Amino acid sequence: MQKKLSVLVATCALVGLSACSMLPKTTDESKNWSAEKLYAEAREEMAGAHYEAAIPLFQRLETNFPFGVYATQAQMEVAYAYYKSADQAQALAAVERFIKLHPNHPQVDYMYYLRGLINFNDQLGFFSFVYSQDPTERDPRATREAFAAFKALVDKYPNSKYAADSTERMSYLINAMAQYEVHVANYYYRRGSYLAALNRAQDAVTNYTDAPAREEALFIMIRAYDKLGMPLLRDDTQRVFALNYPDSYFLNPGARGDAPWWKFWSKGGAKAAPKDAVQ
């Protein structure tokens, strides 16, 4: 019985191989395309938001014509295509490769900006869940990396057309990082870890002096000092708090505005994101 089964398996395998050999072989139509044709087709895919289809075309363009006029542009386009297809790891790798290969390229400022956008979007994903998930379980690494990327752009290329938007996003991220510290401070306070809550709130007050979240951080410090039996420090902090935030929501719950903290950087509400297409 076992011998018959073995013969049957072998026969099926041979039949399968024969069937595969009879199938028509697929051909890569782009193999012999010119640089102009590859670029045009890739851009058409990009225009249709078919980013995953555009990526191999740009990669083929760079491979086939590494010294042509389109090669460097293809590298930029690949980074942007990965970004739009939400492949953060590949997008960052492509950006870093471009910056390393072309540190003096006239559009390298855009690549710094794109690096910031990639991490900024990852950071937005982080904070979209910050109110529904224990904040101590989240890692704000993307927030710090996005801030560092935008800061590098502003420091290196202060006259870049992306500098103004990068500065606004940096302001947003500063408050985001401060707000994270406040969330963690509240987490510790609710669990009776008053010293830990005090330390995290102090970090927010010290490191993010202009962030709106500093208000709540000071309020946590007041409550933590009270729980720790430190009335002098509590009263000193209370005086600083009242001086800086006389109309605070924490002193007067009816004084709070309607705008959520994450819209603070836009006086008129949330702004539309700038155009981030490769230019």
Short mmCIF file of C-alpha atoms in Angstrom, two decimals:
data_model
loop_
_atom_site.label_atom_id
_atom_site.label_comp_id
_atom_site.label_asym_id
_atom_site.label_seq_id
_atom_site.Cartn_x
_atom_site.Cartn_y
_atom_site.Cartn_z
CA MET A 1 0.00 0.00 0.00
CA GLN A 2 2.79 2.37 0.93
CA LYS A 3 4.56 1.60 -2.37
CA LYS A 4 1.41 2.44 -4.36
CA LEU A 5 1.03 5.69 -2.45
CA SER A 6 4.60 6.66 -3.26
CA VAL A 7 4.05 5.97 -6.94
CA LEU A 8 0.89 8.05 -6.90
CA VAL A 9 2.65 11.02 -5.26
CA ALA A 10 5.50 10.83 -7.78
CA THR A 11 3.05 10.70 -10.68
CA CYS A 12 1.16 13.76 -9.42
CA ALA A 13 4.40 15.66 -9.07
CA LEU A 14 5.43 14.84 -12.65
CA VAL A 15 2.03 15.85 -13.96
CA GLY A 16 2.27 19.13 -12.06
CA LEU A 17 5.70 19.89 -13.49
CA SER A 18 4.49 19.09 -17.00
CA ALA A 19 1.52 21.41 -16.58
CA CYS A 20 3.76 24.22 -15.38
CA SER A 21 6.06 23.80 -18.35
CA MET A 22 3.13 24.20 -20.72
CA LEU A 23 2.03 27.53 -19.17
CA PRO A 24 3.09 30.65 -21.08
CA LYS A 25 6.09 32.37 -19.55
CA THR A 26 5.46 35.84 -18.23
CA THR A 27 7.67 38.62 -19.50
CA ASP A 28 8.72 41.88 -17.88
CA GLU A 29 7.59 44.51 -20.32
CA SER A 30 9.63 47.20 -18.56
CA LYS A 31 12.92 45.34 -19.02
CA ASN A 32 13.86 47.13 -22.23
CA TRP A 33 12.08 50.42 -21.66
CA SER A 34 14.01 53.66 -22.06
CA ALA A 35 14.65 55.91 -19.06
CA GLU A 36 11.99 58.33 -20.30
CA LYS A 37 9.46 55.54 -20.66
CA LEU A 38 10.17 54.11 -17.21
CA TYR A 39 9.89 57.50 -15.57
CA ALA A 40 6.69 58.38 -17.39
CA GLU A 41 5.05 55.07 -16.47
CA ALA A 42 6.18 55.33 -12.84
CA ARG A 43 4.84 58.88 -12.56
CA GLU A 44 1.54 57.75 -14.05
CA GLU A 45 1.28 55.08 -11.35
CA MET A 46 2.05 57.72 -8.73
CA ALA A 47 -0.61 60.04 -10.12
CA GLY A 48 -3.12 57.23 -9.76
CA ALA A 49 -1.98 56.58 -6.16
CA HIS A 50 -0.65 53.17 -7.20
CA TYR A 51 2.46 53.59 -5.11
CA GLU A 52 3.33 49.93 -4.78
CA ALA A 53 3.27 49.62 -8.57
CA ALA A 54 5.41 52.72 -9.01
CA ILE A 55 8.18 51.61 -6.66
CA PRO A 56 9.62 48.76 -8.79
CA LEU A 57 9.52 51.00 -11.87
CA PHE A 58 11.58 53.67 -10.14
CA GLN A 59 13.94 51.00 -8.85
CA ARG A 60 14.31 49.57 -12.36
CA LEU A 61 14.99 53.09 -13.63
CA GLU A 62 17.81 53.59 -11.13
CA THR A 63 19.27 50.13 -11.81
CA ASN A 64 19.20 50.41 -15.60
CA PHE A 65 20.30 54.04 -15.79
CA PRO A 66 22.37 54.72 -12.63
CA PHE A 67 24.18 57.69 -14.16
CA GLY A 68 21.28 59.18 -16.07
CA VAL A 69 19.40 62.35 -15.29
CA TYR A 70 16.51 60.38 -13.82
CA ALA A 71 18.44 58.22 -11.33
CA THR A 72 18.61 60.73 -8.49
CA GLN A 73 15.01 61.76 -9.00
CA ALA A 74 13.99 58.10 -8.90
CA GLN A 75 15.63 57.74 -5.48
CA MET A 76 13.57 60.62 -4.16
CA GLU A 77 10.40 59.29 -5.73
CA VAL A 78 10.93 55.85 -4.19
CA ALA A 79 11.21 57.37 -0.72
CA TYR A 80 8.01 59.33 -1.26
CA ALA A 81 6.19 56.30 -2.70
CA TYR A 82 7.11 54.19 0.33
CA TYR A 83 5.90 57.02 2.56
CA LYS A 84 2.55 57.21 0.77
CA SER A 85 2.14 53.45 0.87
CA ALA A 86 2.63 53.57 4.66
CA ASP A 87 5.82 51.50 4.63
CA GLN A 88 7.63 53.51 7.26
CA ALA A 89 10.76 51.36 7.53
CA GLN A 90 11.43 51.35 3.79
CA ALA A 91 10.61 55.04 3.47
CA LEU A 92 13.08 55.98 6.20
CA ALA A 93 15.74 53.71 4.70
CA ALA A 94 15.28 55.36 1.30
CA VAL A 95 15.48 58.83 2.84
CA GLU A 96 18.65 58.04 4.78
CA ARG A 97 20.22 56.53 1.67
CA PHE A 98 19.49 59.64 -0.37
CA ILE A 99 20.88 62.01 2.29
CA LYS A 100 24.03 59.90 2.57
CA LEU A 101 24.58 59.72 -1.19
CA HIS A 102 23.60 63.30 -2.01
CA PRO A 103 24.31 65.55 1.00
CA ASN A 104 24.66 68.59 -1.25
CA HIS A 105 21.74 67.95 -3.57
CA PRO A 106 19.65 71.11 -4.12
CA GLN A 107 16.53 69.27 -2.90
CA VAL A 108 18.06 67.44 0.03
CA ASP A 109 16.09 69.75 2.34
CA TYR A 110 12.95 68.05 1.09
CA MET A 111 14.35 64.69 2.18
CA TYR A 112 14.94 66.02 5.69
CA TYR A 113 11.37 67.27 5.64
CA LEU A 114 10.09 63.92 4.40
CA ARG A 115 11.96 62.14 7.19
CA GLY A 116 10.12 64.35 9.63
CA LEU A 117 6.76 63.67 7.98
CA ILE A 118 7.30 59.91 8.12
CA ASN A 119 7.93 59.99 11.86
CA PHE A 120 5.27 62.67 12.38
CA ASN A 121 2.58 60.42 10.92
CA ASP A 122 3.79 57.55 13.07
CA GLN A 123 3.57 59.88 16.05
CA LEU A 124 0.00 60.80 15.14
CA GLY A 125 -0.85 57.13 15.17
CA PHE A 126 0.64 56.95 18.65
CA PHE A 127 -1.36 59.84 20.07
CA SER A 128 -4.60 58.80 18.40
CA PHE A 129 -4.76 56.03 20.98
CA VAL A 130 -3.22 57.84 23.93
CA TYR A 131 -6.57 58.50 25.56
CA SER A 132 -7.86 54.96 25.19
CA GLN A 133 -4.72 53.11 26.17
CA ASP A 134 -2.50 53.23 29.23
CA PRO A 135 0.10 55.86 28.28
CA THR A 136 2.91 54.00 30.03
CA GLU A 137 2.47 51.20 27.50
CA ARG A 138 3.28 53.48 24.58
CA ASP A 139 6.70 54.56 23.33
CA PRO A 140 6.97 58.22 22.21
CA ARG A 141 10.12 57.45 20.22
CA ALA A 142 8.51 58.55 16.95
CA THR A 143 7.64 61.91 18.50
CA ARG A 144 11.24 62.58 19.46
CA GLU A 145 12.54 61.39 16.09
CA ALA A 146 10.06 63.54 14.19
CA PHE A 147 11.10 66.57 16.24
CA ALA A 148 14.79 65.83 15.62
CA ALA A 149 14.20 65.51 11.87
CA PHE A 150 12.33 68.81 11.60
CA LYS A 151 14.90 70.53 13.81
CA ALA A 152 17.73 69.26 11.59
CA LEU A 153 15.96 70.76 8.58
CA VAL A 154 15.43 74.14 10.25
CA ASP A 155 19.00 74.25 11.57
CA LYS A 156 20.65 73.23 8.30
CA TYR A 157 18.32 74.99 5.88
CA PRO A 158 16.64 77.92 7.66
CA ASN A 159 15.64 79.42 4.29
CA SER A 160 14.06 76.24 2.99
CA LYS A 161 10.47 76.49 1.82
CA TYR A 162 9.73 73.66 4.26
CA ALA A 163 11.23 75.47 7.28
CA ALA A 164 8.08 77.36 8.32
CA ASP A 165 5.88 74.27 8.34
CA SER A 166 8.60 72.29 10.11
CA THR A 167 8.73 74.94 12.85
CA GLU A 168 4.97 74.70 13.39
CA ARG A 169 5.15 70.92 13.58
CA MET A 170 8.00 71.20 16.07
CA SER A 171 5.79 73.36 18.30
CA TYR A 172 3.08 70.72 18.12
CA LEU A 173 5.56 67.97 18.95
CA ILE A 174 6.96 69.85 21.94
CA ASN A 175 3.52 69.90 23.49
CA ALA A 176 2.95 66.28 22.49
CA MET A 177 6.08 65.24 24.38
CA ALA A 178 5.09 67.37 27.36
CA GLN A 179 1.59 65.93 27.30
CA TYR A 180 3.02 62.43 27.34
CA GLU A 181 4.97 63.26 30.50
CA VAL A 182 1.75 64.59 32.04
CA HIS A 183 -0.12 61.41 31.13
CA VAL A 184 2.56 59.32 32.81
CA ALA A 185 2.55 61.62 35.85
CA ASN A 186 -1.23 61.19 36.14
CA TYR A 187 -0.79 57.43 35.78
CA TYR A 188 1.57 57.33 38.75
CA TYR A 189 -0.57 59.71 40.79
CA ARG A 190 -3.70 57.59 40.35
CA ARG A 191 -1.76 54.59 41.63
CA GLY A 192 -0.44 56.37 44.68
CA SER A 193 3.14 56.67 43.42
CA TYR A 194 3.31 60.34 44.32
CA LEU A 195 7.08 60.74 44.16
CA ALA A 196 7.19 59.23 40.66
CA ALA A 197 4.28 61.47 39.63
CA LEU A 198 6.11 64.50 41.00
CA ASN A 199 9.31 63.64 39.10
CA ARG A 200 7.52 63.22 35.75
CA ALA A 201 5.55 66.43 36.24
CA GLN A 202 8.76 68.29 37.11
CA ASP A 203 10.34 66.95 33.90
CA ALA A 204 7.48 68.42 31.88
CA VAL A 205 7.74 71.80 33.64
CA THR A 206 11.53 71.96 33.31
CA ASN A 207 12.00 70.62 29.79
CA TYR A 208 8.94 72.09 28.05
CA THR A 209 8.62 75.60 29.48
CA ASP A 210 6.44 76.94 26.65
CA ALA A 211 4.16 73.94 26.25
CA PRO A 212 0.48 74.30 27.22
CA ALA A 213 0.78 70.97 29.06
CA ARG A 214 3.00 72.73 31.62
CA GLU A 215 -0.17 74.04 33.28
CA GLU A 216 -1.43 70.57 34.17
CA ALA A 217 2.08 69.47 35.13
CA LEU A 218 2.26 72.23 37.75
CA PHE A 219 -1.15 71.23 39.07
CA ILE A 220 0.02 67.62 39.45
CA MET A 221 3.07 68.88 41.35
CA ILE A 222 0.81 70.74 43.79
CA ARG A 223 -1.23 67.63 44.48
CA ALA A 224 1.84 65.40 44.73
CA TYR A 225 3.55 67.71 47.22
CA ASP A 226 0.34 67.68 49.26
CA LYS A 227 0.19 63.88 49.29
CA LEU A 228 3.88 63.68 50.21
CA GLY A 229 3.35 65.97 53.19
CA MET A 230 5.44 68.87 51.85
CA PRO A 231 3.26 71.93 52.54
CA LEU A 232 5.97 74.55 51.91
CA LEU A 233 6.79 73.24 48.45
CA ARG A 234 3.09 72.75 47.76
CA ASP A 235 2.31 76.36 48.65
CA ASP A 236 5.26 77.71 46.65
CA THR A 237 4.14 75.77 43.60
CA GLN A 238 0.56 76.93 44.19
CA ARG A 239 1.70 80.56 44.08
CA VAL A 240 3.63 79.98 40.82
CA PHE A 241 0.62 78.24 39.36
CA ALA A 242 -1.83 81.00 40.32
CA LEU A 243 0.52 83.67 39.00
CA ASN A 244 0.97 82.03 35.60
CA TYR A 245 -2.53 80.57 35.17
CA PRO A 246 -4.99 82.75 37.10
CA ASP A 247 -7.89 81.57 34.93
CA SER A 248 -6.85 77.94 34.82
CA TYR A 249 -9.42 75.26 34.21
CA PHE A 250 -7.96 73.41 37.19
CA LEU A 251 -8.90 76.34 39.43
CA ASN A 252 -12.09 77.16 37.56
CA PRO A 253 -13.50 74.26 35.48
CA GLY A 254 -15.74 76.64 33.54
CA ALA A 255 -12.77 78.58 32.14
CA ARG A 256 -11.57 75.91 29.74
CA GLY A 257 -11.95 76.60 26.03
CA ASP A 258 -13.27 74.17 23.48
CA ALA A 259 -10.07 73.67 21.49
CA PRO A 260 -8.29 70.40 22.32
CA TRP A 261 -4.62 70.68 23.31
CA TRP A 262 -3.40 69.11 20.12
CA LYS A 263 -4.73 72.03 18.09
CA PHE A 264 -2.84 74.63 20.10
CA TRP A 265 -0.36 75.36 17.34
CA SER A 266 -3.12 76.61 15.05
CA LYS A 267 -4.86 79.71 16.40
CA GLY A 268 -7.74 79.20 14.01
CA GLY A 269 -8.08 75.49 14.58
CA ALA A 270 -6.42 72.61 12.79
CA LYS A 271 -4.61 73.59 9.61
CA ALA A 272 -4.56 71.54 6.47
CA ALA A 273 -1.32 69.68 5.98
CA PRO A 274 0.98 71.26 3.41
CA LYS A 275 1.47 69.70 0.03
CA ASP A 276 4.22 67.15 0.44
CA ALA A 277 4.58 65.89 -3.11
CA VAL A 278 8.04 65.52 -4.54
CA GLN A 279 8.93 68.62 -6.52
#
